[in-house]
Structures are given as structure tokens and as C-alpha cells.
mmCIF file of N, CA and C in Angstrom:
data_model
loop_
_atom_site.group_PDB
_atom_site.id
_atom_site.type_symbol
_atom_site.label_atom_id
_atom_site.label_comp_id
_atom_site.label_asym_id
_atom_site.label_seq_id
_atom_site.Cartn_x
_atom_site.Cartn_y
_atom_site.Cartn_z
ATOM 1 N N UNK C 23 0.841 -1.181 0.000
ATOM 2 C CA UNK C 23 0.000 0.000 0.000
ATOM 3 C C UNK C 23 0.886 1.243 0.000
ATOM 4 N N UNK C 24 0.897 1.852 -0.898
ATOM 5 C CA UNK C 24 1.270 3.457 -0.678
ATOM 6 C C UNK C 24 0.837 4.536 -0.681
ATOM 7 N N UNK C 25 1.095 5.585 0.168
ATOM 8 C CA UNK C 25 0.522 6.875 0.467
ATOM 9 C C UNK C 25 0.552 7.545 -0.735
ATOM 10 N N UNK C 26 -0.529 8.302 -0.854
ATOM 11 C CA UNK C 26 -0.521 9.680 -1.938
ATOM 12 C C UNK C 26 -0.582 10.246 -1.507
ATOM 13 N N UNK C 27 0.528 11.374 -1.873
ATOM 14 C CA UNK C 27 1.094 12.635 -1.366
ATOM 15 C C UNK C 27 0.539 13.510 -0.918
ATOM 16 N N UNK C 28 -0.886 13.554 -1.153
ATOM 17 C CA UNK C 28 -2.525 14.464 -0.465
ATOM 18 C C UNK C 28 -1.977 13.958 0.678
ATOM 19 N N UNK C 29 -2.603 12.801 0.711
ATOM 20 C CA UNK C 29 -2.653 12.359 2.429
ATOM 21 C C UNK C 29 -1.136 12.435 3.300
ATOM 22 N N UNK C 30 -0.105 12.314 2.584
ATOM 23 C CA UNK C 30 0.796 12.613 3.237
ATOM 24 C C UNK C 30 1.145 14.046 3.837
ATOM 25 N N UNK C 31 0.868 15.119 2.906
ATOM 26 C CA UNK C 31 0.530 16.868 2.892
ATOM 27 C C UNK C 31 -0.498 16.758 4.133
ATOM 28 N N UNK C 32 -1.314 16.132 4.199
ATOM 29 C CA UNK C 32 -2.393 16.252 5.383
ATOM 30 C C UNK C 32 -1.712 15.999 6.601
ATOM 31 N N UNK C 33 -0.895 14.964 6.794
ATOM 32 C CA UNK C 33 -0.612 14.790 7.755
ATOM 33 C C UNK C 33 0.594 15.742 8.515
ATOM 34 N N UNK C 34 1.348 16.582 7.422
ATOM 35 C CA UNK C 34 2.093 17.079 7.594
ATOM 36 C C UNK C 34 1.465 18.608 8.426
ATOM 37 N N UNK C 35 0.451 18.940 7.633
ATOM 38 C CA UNK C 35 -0.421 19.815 8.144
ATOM 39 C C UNK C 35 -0.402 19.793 9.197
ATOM 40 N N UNK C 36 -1.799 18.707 9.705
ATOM 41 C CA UNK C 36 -2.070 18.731 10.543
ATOM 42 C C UNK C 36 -0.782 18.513 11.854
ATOM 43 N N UNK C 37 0.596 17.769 12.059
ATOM 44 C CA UNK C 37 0.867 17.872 12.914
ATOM 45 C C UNK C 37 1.981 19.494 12.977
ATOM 46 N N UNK C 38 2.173 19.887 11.888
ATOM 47 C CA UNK C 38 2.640 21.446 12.022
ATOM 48 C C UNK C 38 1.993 22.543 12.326
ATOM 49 N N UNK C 39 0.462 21.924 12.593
ATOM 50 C CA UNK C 39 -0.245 23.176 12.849
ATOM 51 C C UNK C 39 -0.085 23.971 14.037
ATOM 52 N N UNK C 40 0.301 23.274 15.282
ATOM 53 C CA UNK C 40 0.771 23.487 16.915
ATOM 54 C C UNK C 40 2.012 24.152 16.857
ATOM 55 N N UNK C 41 2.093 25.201 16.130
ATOM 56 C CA UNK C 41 3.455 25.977 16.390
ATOM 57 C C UNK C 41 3.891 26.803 17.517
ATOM 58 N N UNK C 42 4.895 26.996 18.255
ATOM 59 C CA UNK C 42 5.446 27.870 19.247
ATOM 60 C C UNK C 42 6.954 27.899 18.984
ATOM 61 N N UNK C 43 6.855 29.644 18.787
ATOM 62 C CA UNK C 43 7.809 30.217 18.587
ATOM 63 C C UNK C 43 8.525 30.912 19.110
ATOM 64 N N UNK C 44 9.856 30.635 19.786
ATOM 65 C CA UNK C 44 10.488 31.195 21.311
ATOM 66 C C UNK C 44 11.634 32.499 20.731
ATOM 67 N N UNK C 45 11.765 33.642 21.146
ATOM 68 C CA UNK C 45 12.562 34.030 21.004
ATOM 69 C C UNK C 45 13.184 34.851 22.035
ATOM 70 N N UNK C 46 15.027 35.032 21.922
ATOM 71 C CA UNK C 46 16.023 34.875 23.521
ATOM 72 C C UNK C 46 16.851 36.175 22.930
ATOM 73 N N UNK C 47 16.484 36.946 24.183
ATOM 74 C CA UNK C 47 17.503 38.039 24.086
ATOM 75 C C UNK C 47 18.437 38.599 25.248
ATOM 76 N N UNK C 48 19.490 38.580 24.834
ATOM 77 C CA UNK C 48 20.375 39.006 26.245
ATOM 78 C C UNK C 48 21.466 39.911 25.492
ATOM 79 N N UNK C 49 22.244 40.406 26.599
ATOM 80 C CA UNK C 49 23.475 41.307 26.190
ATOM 81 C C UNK C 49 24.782 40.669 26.285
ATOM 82 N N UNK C 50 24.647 39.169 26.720
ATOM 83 C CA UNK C 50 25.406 38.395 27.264
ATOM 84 C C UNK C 50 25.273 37.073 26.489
ATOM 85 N N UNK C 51 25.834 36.748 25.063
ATOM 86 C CA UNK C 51 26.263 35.794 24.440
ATOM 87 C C UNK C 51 26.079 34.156 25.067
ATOM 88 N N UNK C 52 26.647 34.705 26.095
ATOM 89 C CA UNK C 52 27.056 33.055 26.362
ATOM 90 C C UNK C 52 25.512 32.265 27.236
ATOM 91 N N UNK C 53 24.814 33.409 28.047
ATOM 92 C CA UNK C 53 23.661 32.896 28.679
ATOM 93 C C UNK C 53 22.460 32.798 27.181
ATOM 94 N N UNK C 54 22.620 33.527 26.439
ATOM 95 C CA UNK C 54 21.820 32.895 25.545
ATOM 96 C C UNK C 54 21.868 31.577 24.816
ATOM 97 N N UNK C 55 23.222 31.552 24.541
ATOM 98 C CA UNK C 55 23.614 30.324 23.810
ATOM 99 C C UNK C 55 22.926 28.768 24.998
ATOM 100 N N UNK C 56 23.433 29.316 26.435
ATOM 101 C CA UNK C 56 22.668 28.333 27.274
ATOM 102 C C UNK C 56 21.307 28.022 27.558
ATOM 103 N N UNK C 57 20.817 29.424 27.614
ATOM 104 C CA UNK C 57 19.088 29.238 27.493
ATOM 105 C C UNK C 57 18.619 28.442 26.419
ATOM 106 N N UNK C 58 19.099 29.040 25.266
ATOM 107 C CA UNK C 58 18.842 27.935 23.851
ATOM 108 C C UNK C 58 18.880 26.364 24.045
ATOM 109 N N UNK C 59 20.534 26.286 24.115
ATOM 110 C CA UNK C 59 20.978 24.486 24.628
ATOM 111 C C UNK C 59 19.543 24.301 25.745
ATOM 112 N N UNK C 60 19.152 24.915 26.901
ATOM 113 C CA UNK C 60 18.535 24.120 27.723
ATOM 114 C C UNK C 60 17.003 23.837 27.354
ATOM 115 N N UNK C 61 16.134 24.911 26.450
ATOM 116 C CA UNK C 61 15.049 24.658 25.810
ATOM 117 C C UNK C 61 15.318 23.230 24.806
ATOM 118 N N UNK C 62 16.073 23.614 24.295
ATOM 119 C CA UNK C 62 16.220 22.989 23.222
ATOM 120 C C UNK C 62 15.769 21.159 24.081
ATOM 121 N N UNK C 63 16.678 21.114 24.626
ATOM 122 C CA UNK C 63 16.985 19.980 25.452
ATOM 123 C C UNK C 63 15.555 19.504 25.785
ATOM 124 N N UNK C 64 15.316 20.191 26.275
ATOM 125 C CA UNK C 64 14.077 19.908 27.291
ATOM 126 C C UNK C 64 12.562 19.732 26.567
ATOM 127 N N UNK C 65 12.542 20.611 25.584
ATOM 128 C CA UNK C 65 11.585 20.311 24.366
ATOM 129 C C UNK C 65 11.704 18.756 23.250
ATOM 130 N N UNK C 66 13.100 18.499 22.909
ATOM 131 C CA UNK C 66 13.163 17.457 22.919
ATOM 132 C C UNK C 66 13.034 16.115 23.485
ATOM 133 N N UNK C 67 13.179 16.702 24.158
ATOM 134 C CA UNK C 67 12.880 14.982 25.479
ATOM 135 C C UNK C 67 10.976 15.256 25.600
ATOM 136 N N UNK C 68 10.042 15.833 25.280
ATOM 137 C CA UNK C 68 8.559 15.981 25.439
ATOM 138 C C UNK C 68 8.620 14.824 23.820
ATOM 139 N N UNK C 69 9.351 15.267 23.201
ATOM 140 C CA UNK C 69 9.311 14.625 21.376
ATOM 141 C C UNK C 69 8.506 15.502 20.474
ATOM 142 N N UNK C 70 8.562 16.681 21.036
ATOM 143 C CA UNK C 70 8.096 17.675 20.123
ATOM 144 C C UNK C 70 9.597 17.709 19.156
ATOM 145 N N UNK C 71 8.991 18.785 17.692
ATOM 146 C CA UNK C 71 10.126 18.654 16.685
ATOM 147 C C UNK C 71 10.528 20.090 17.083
ATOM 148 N N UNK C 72 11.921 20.027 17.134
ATOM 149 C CA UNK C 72 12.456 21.562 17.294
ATOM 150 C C UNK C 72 13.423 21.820 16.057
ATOM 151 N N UNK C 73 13.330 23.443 15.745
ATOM 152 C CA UNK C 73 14.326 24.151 14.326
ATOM 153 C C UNK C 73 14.680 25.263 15.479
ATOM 154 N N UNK C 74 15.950 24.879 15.550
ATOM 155 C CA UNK C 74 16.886 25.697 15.365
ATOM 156 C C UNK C 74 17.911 25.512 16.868
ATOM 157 N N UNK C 75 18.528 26.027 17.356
ATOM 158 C CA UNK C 75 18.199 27.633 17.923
ATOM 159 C C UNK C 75 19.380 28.592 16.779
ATOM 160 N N UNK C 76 17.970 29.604 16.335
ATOM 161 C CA UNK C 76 18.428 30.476 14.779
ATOM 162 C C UNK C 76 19.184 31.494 15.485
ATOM 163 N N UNK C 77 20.361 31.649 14.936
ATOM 164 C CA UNK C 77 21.241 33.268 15.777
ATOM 165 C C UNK C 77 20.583 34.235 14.479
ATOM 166 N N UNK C 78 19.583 35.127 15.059
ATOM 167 C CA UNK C 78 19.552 36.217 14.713
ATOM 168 C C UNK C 78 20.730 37.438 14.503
ATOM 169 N N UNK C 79 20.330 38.447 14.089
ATOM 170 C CA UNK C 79 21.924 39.211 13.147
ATOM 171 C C UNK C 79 21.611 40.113 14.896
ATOM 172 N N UNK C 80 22.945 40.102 15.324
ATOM 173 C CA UNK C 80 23.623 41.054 16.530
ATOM 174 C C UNK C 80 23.482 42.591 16.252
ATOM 175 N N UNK C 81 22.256 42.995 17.056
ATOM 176 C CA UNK C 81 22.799 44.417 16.774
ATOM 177 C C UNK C 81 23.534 45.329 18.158
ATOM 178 N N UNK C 82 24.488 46.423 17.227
ATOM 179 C CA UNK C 82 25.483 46.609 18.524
ATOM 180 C C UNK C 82 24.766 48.379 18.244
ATOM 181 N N UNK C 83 24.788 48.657 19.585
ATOM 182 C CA UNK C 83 24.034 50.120 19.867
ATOM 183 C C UNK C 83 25.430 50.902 20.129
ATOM 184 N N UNK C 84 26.007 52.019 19.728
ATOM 185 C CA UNK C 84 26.814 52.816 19.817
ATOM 186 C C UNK C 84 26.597 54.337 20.693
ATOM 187 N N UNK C 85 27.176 54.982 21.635
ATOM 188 C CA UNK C 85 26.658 55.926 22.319
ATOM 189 C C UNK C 85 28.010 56.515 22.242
ATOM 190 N N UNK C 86 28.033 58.098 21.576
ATOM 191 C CA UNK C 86 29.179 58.524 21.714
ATOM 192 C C UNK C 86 28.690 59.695 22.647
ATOM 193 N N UNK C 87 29.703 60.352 23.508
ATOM 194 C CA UNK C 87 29.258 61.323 24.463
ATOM 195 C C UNK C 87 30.638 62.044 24.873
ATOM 196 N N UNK C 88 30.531 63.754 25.121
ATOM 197 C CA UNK C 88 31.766 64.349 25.793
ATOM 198 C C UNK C 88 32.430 63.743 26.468
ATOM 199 N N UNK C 89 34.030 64.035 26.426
ATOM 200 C CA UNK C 89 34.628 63.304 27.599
ATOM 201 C C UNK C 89 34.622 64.233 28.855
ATOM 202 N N UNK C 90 34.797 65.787 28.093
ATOM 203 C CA UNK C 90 34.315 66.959 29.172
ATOM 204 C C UNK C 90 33.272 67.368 28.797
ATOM 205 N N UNK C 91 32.774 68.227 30.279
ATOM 206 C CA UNK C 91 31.165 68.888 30.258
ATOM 207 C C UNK C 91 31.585 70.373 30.041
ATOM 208 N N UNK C 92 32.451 71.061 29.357
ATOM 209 C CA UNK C 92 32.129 72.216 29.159
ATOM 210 C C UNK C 92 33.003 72.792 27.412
ATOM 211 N N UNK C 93 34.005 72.100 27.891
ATOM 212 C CA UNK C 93 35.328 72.485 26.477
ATOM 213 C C UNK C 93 35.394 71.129 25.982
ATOM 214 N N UNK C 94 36.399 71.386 24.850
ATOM 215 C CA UNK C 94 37.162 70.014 24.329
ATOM 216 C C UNK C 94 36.372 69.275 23.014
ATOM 217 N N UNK C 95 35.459 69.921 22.507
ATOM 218 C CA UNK C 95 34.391 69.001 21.945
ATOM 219 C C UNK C 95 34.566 68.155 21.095
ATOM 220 N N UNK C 96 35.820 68.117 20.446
ATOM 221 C CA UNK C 96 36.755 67.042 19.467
ATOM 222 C C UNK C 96 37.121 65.876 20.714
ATOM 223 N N UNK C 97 37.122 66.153 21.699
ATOM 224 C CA UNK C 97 37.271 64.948 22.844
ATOM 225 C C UNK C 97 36.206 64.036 23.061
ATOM 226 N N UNK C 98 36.237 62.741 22.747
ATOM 227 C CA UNK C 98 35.025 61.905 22.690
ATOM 228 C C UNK C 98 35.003 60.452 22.989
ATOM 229 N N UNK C 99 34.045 60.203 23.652
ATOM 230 C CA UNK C 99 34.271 58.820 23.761
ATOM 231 C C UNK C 99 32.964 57.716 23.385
ATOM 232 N N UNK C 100 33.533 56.288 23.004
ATOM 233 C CA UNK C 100 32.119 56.017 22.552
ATOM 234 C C UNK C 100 31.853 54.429 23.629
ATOM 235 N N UNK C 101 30.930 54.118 23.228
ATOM 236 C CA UNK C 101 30.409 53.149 23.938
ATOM 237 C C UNK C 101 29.503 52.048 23.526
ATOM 238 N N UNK C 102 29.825 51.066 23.485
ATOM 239 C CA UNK C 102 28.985 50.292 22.422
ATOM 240 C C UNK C 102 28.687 48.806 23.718
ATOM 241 N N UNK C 103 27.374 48.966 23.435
ATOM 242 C CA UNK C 103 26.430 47.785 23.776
ATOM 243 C C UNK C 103 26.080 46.839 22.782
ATOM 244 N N UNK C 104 25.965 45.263 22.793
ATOM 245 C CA UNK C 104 25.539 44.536 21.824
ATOM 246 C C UNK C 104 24.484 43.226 22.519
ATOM 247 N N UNK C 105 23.217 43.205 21.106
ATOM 248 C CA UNK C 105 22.334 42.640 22.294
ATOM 249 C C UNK C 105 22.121 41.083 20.783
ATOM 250 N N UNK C 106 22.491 40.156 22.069
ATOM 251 C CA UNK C 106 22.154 38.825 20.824
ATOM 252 C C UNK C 106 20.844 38.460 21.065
ATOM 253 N N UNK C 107 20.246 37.835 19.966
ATOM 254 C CA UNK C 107 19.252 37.071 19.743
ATOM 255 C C UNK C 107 19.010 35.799 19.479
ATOM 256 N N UNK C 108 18.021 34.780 19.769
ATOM 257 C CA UNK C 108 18.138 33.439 19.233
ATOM 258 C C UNK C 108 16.420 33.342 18.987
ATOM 259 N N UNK C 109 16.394 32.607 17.558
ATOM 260 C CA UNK C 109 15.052 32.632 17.963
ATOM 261 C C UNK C 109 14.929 30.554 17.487
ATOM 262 N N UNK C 110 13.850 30.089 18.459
ATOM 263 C CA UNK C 110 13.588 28.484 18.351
ATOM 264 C C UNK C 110 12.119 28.004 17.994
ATOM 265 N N UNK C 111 11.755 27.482 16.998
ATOM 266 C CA UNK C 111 10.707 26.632 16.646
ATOM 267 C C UNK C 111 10.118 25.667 17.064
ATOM 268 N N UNK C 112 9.012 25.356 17.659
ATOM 269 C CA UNK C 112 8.899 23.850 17.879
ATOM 270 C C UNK C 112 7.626 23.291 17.044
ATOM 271 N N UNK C 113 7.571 22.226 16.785
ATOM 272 C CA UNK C 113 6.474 21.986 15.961
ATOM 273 C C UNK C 113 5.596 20.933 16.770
ATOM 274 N N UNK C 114 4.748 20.423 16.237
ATOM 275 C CA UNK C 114 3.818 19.718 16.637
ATOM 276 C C UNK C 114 4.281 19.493 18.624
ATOM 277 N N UNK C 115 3.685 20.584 19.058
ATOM 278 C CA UNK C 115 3.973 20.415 20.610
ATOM 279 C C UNK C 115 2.612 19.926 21.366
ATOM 280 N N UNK C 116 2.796 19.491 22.388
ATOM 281 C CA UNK C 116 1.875 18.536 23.332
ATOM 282 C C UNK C 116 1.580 19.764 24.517
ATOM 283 N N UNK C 117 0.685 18.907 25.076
ATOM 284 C CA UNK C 117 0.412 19.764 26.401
ATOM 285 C C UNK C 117 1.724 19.301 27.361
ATOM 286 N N UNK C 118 2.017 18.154 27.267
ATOM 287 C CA UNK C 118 3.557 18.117 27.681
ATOM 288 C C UNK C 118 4.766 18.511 27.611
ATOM 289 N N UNK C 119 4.481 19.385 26.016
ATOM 290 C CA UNK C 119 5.826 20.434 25.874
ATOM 291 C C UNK C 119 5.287 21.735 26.595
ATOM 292 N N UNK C 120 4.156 22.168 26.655
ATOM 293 C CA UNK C 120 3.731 23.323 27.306
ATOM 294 C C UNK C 120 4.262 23.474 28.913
ATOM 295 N N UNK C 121 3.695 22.462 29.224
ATOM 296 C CA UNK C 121 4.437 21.705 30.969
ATOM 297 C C UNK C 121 5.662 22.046 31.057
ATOM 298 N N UNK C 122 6.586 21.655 30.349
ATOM 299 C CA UNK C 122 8.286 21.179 30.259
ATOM 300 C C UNK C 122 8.937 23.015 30.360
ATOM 301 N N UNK C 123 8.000 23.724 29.439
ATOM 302 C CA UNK C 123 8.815 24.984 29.248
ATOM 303 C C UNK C 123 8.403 26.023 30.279
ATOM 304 N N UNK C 124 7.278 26.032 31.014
ATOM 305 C CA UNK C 124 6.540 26.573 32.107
ATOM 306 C C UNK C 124 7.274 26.129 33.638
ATOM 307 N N UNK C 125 7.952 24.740 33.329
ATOM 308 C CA UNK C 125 8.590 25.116 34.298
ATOM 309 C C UNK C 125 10.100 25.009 34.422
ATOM 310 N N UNK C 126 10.994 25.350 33.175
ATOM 311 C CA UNK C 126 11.479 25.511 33.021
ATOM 312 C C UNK C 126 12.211 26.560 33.470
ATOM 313 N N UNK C 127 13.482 26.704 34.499
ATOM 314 C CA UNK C 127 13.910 28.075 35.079
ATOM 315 C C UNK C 127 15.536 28.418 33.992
ATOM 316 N N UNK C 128 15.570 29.678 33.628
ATOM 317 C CA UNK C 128 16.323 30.305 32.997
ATOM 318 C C UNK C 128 16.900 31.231 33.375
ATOM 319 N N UNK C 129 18.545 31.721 33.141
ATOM 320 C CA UNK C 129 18.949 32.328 34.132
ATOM 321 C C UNK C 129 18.635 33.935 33.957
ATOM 322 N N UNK C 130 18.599 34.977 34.937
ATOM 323 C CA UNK C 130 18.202 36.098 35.157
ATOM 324 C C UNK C 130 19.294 36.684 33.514
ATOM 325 N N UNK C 131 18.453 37.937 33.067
ATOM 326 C CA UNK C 131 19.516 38.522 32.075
ATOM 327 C C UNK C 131 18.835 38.037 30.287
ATOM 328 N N UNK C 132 18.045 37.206 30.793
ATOM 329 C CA UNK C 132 17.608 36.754 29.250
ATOM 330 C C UNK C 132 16.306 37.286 29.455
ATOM 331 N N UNK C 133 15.859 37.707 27.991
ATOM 332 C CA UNK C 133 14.196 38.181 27.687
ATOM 333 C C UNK C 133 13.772 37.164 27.059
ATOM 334 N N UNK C 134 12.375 36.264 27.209
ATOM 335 C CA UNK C 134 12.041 35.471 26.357
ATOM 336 C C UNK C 134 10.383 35.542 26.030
ATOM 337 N N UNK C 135 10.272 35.392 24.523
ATOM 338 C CA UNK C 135 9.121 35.930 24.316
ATOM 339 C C UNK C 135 8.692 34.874 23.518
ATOM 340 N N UNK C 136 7.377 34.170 23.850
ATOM 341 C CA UNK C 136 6.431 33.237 22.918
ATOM 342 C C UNK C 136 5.911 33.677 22.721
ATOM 343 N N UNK C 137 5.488 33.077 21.827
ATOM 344 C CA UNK C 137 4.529 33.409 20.479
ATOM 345 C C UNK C 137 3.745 31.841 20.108
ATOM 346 N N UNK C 138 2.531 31.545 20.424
ATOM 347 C CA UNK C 138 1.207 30.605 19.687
ATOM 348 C C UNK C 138 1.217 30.847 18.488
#
């Protein structure tokens, strides 16, 4: 017996329809990269399907400002902040992946934002 590709498209559908879409922001590289690894982890073991964790493009914020408050104004200094991103997919998720990531603790310093 073999599938026709309708019914195979259906099935694909239907279990991609349960999407949640995580995305990780910090100023601090390395706790993101860990928040990622530990979702990641932990969503896998429910047997939901996970893509990625995607490195979004780094943007670095620049602040230039006097070095003195009255003279000197060719005197300057700058200052640059950089904030990474990751963003993670999961597909066909359970009420057991919902569980897994709710109580999931992540360390202070990361922003994380779902998306249904």
C-alpha cells in the first residue's frame, strides 16, 4: 500500500499546525547560547520537533558622548552595547511540551518571548 502525497501533505499539516515560537535576548552571548541548549533539550525529550536555535543578526548600539562637560568638543568617547538574539521553533507540541517549558527556570539577564 502506498501513500498519496494528499494524504501525506495532510498529515504534515495537521501535525505542524501546533506551532510555538520562542525568542532569547540578552546582552550576554554566552547565557543565551545556554538558554537555547537548555530549551532545546528539554523540548526534545517531550518529542516535540524543534528548528533551530536560529542566531539572529547582533545588533550593537553605539553611544558617543563628551569626555568633558564644558570644552574640548573634538574629545570623545564612545560606547557600544551589543544585544544577541536566538530565535527556536517547535512543531507539533503537546500539552507536555507546554508543561516542560513553564517550568522551566532560565537564568536572570535573558528576555524570552512566545509566540502561539
Amino acid at each position: 500500500m502506498t501513500l498519496s502525497p494528499s494524504a501525506f501533505h495532510g498529515q504534515i499539516n495537521k501535525n505542524m499546525s501546533q506551532k510555538i515560537r520562542i525568542k532569547l535576548k540578552s546582552y550576554d552571548h554566552t547565557l543565551v547560547e545556554k538558554s537555547a541548549e537548555k530549551i532545546v533539550k528539554n523540548v526534545k525529550a517531550t518529542g516535540a520537533i524543534v528548528s533551530g536555535p536560529i542566531p539572529l543578526p547582533t545588533r550593537k548600539r553605539i553611544i558617543t558622548v563628551n569626555r568633558s562637560t564644558f570644552v574640548n568638543k573634538k574629545s570623545r568617547e564612545q560606547f557600544e552595547i551589543s544585544s544577541y538574539k536566538r530565535l527556536i521553533d517547535i512543531y507539533s507540541s503537546t500539552a507536555k511540551t507546554v508543561d516542560a517549558l513553564m517550568k522551566l527556570e532560565l537564568p536572570c539577564g535573558v528576555e524570552v518571548e512566545i509566540k502561539v
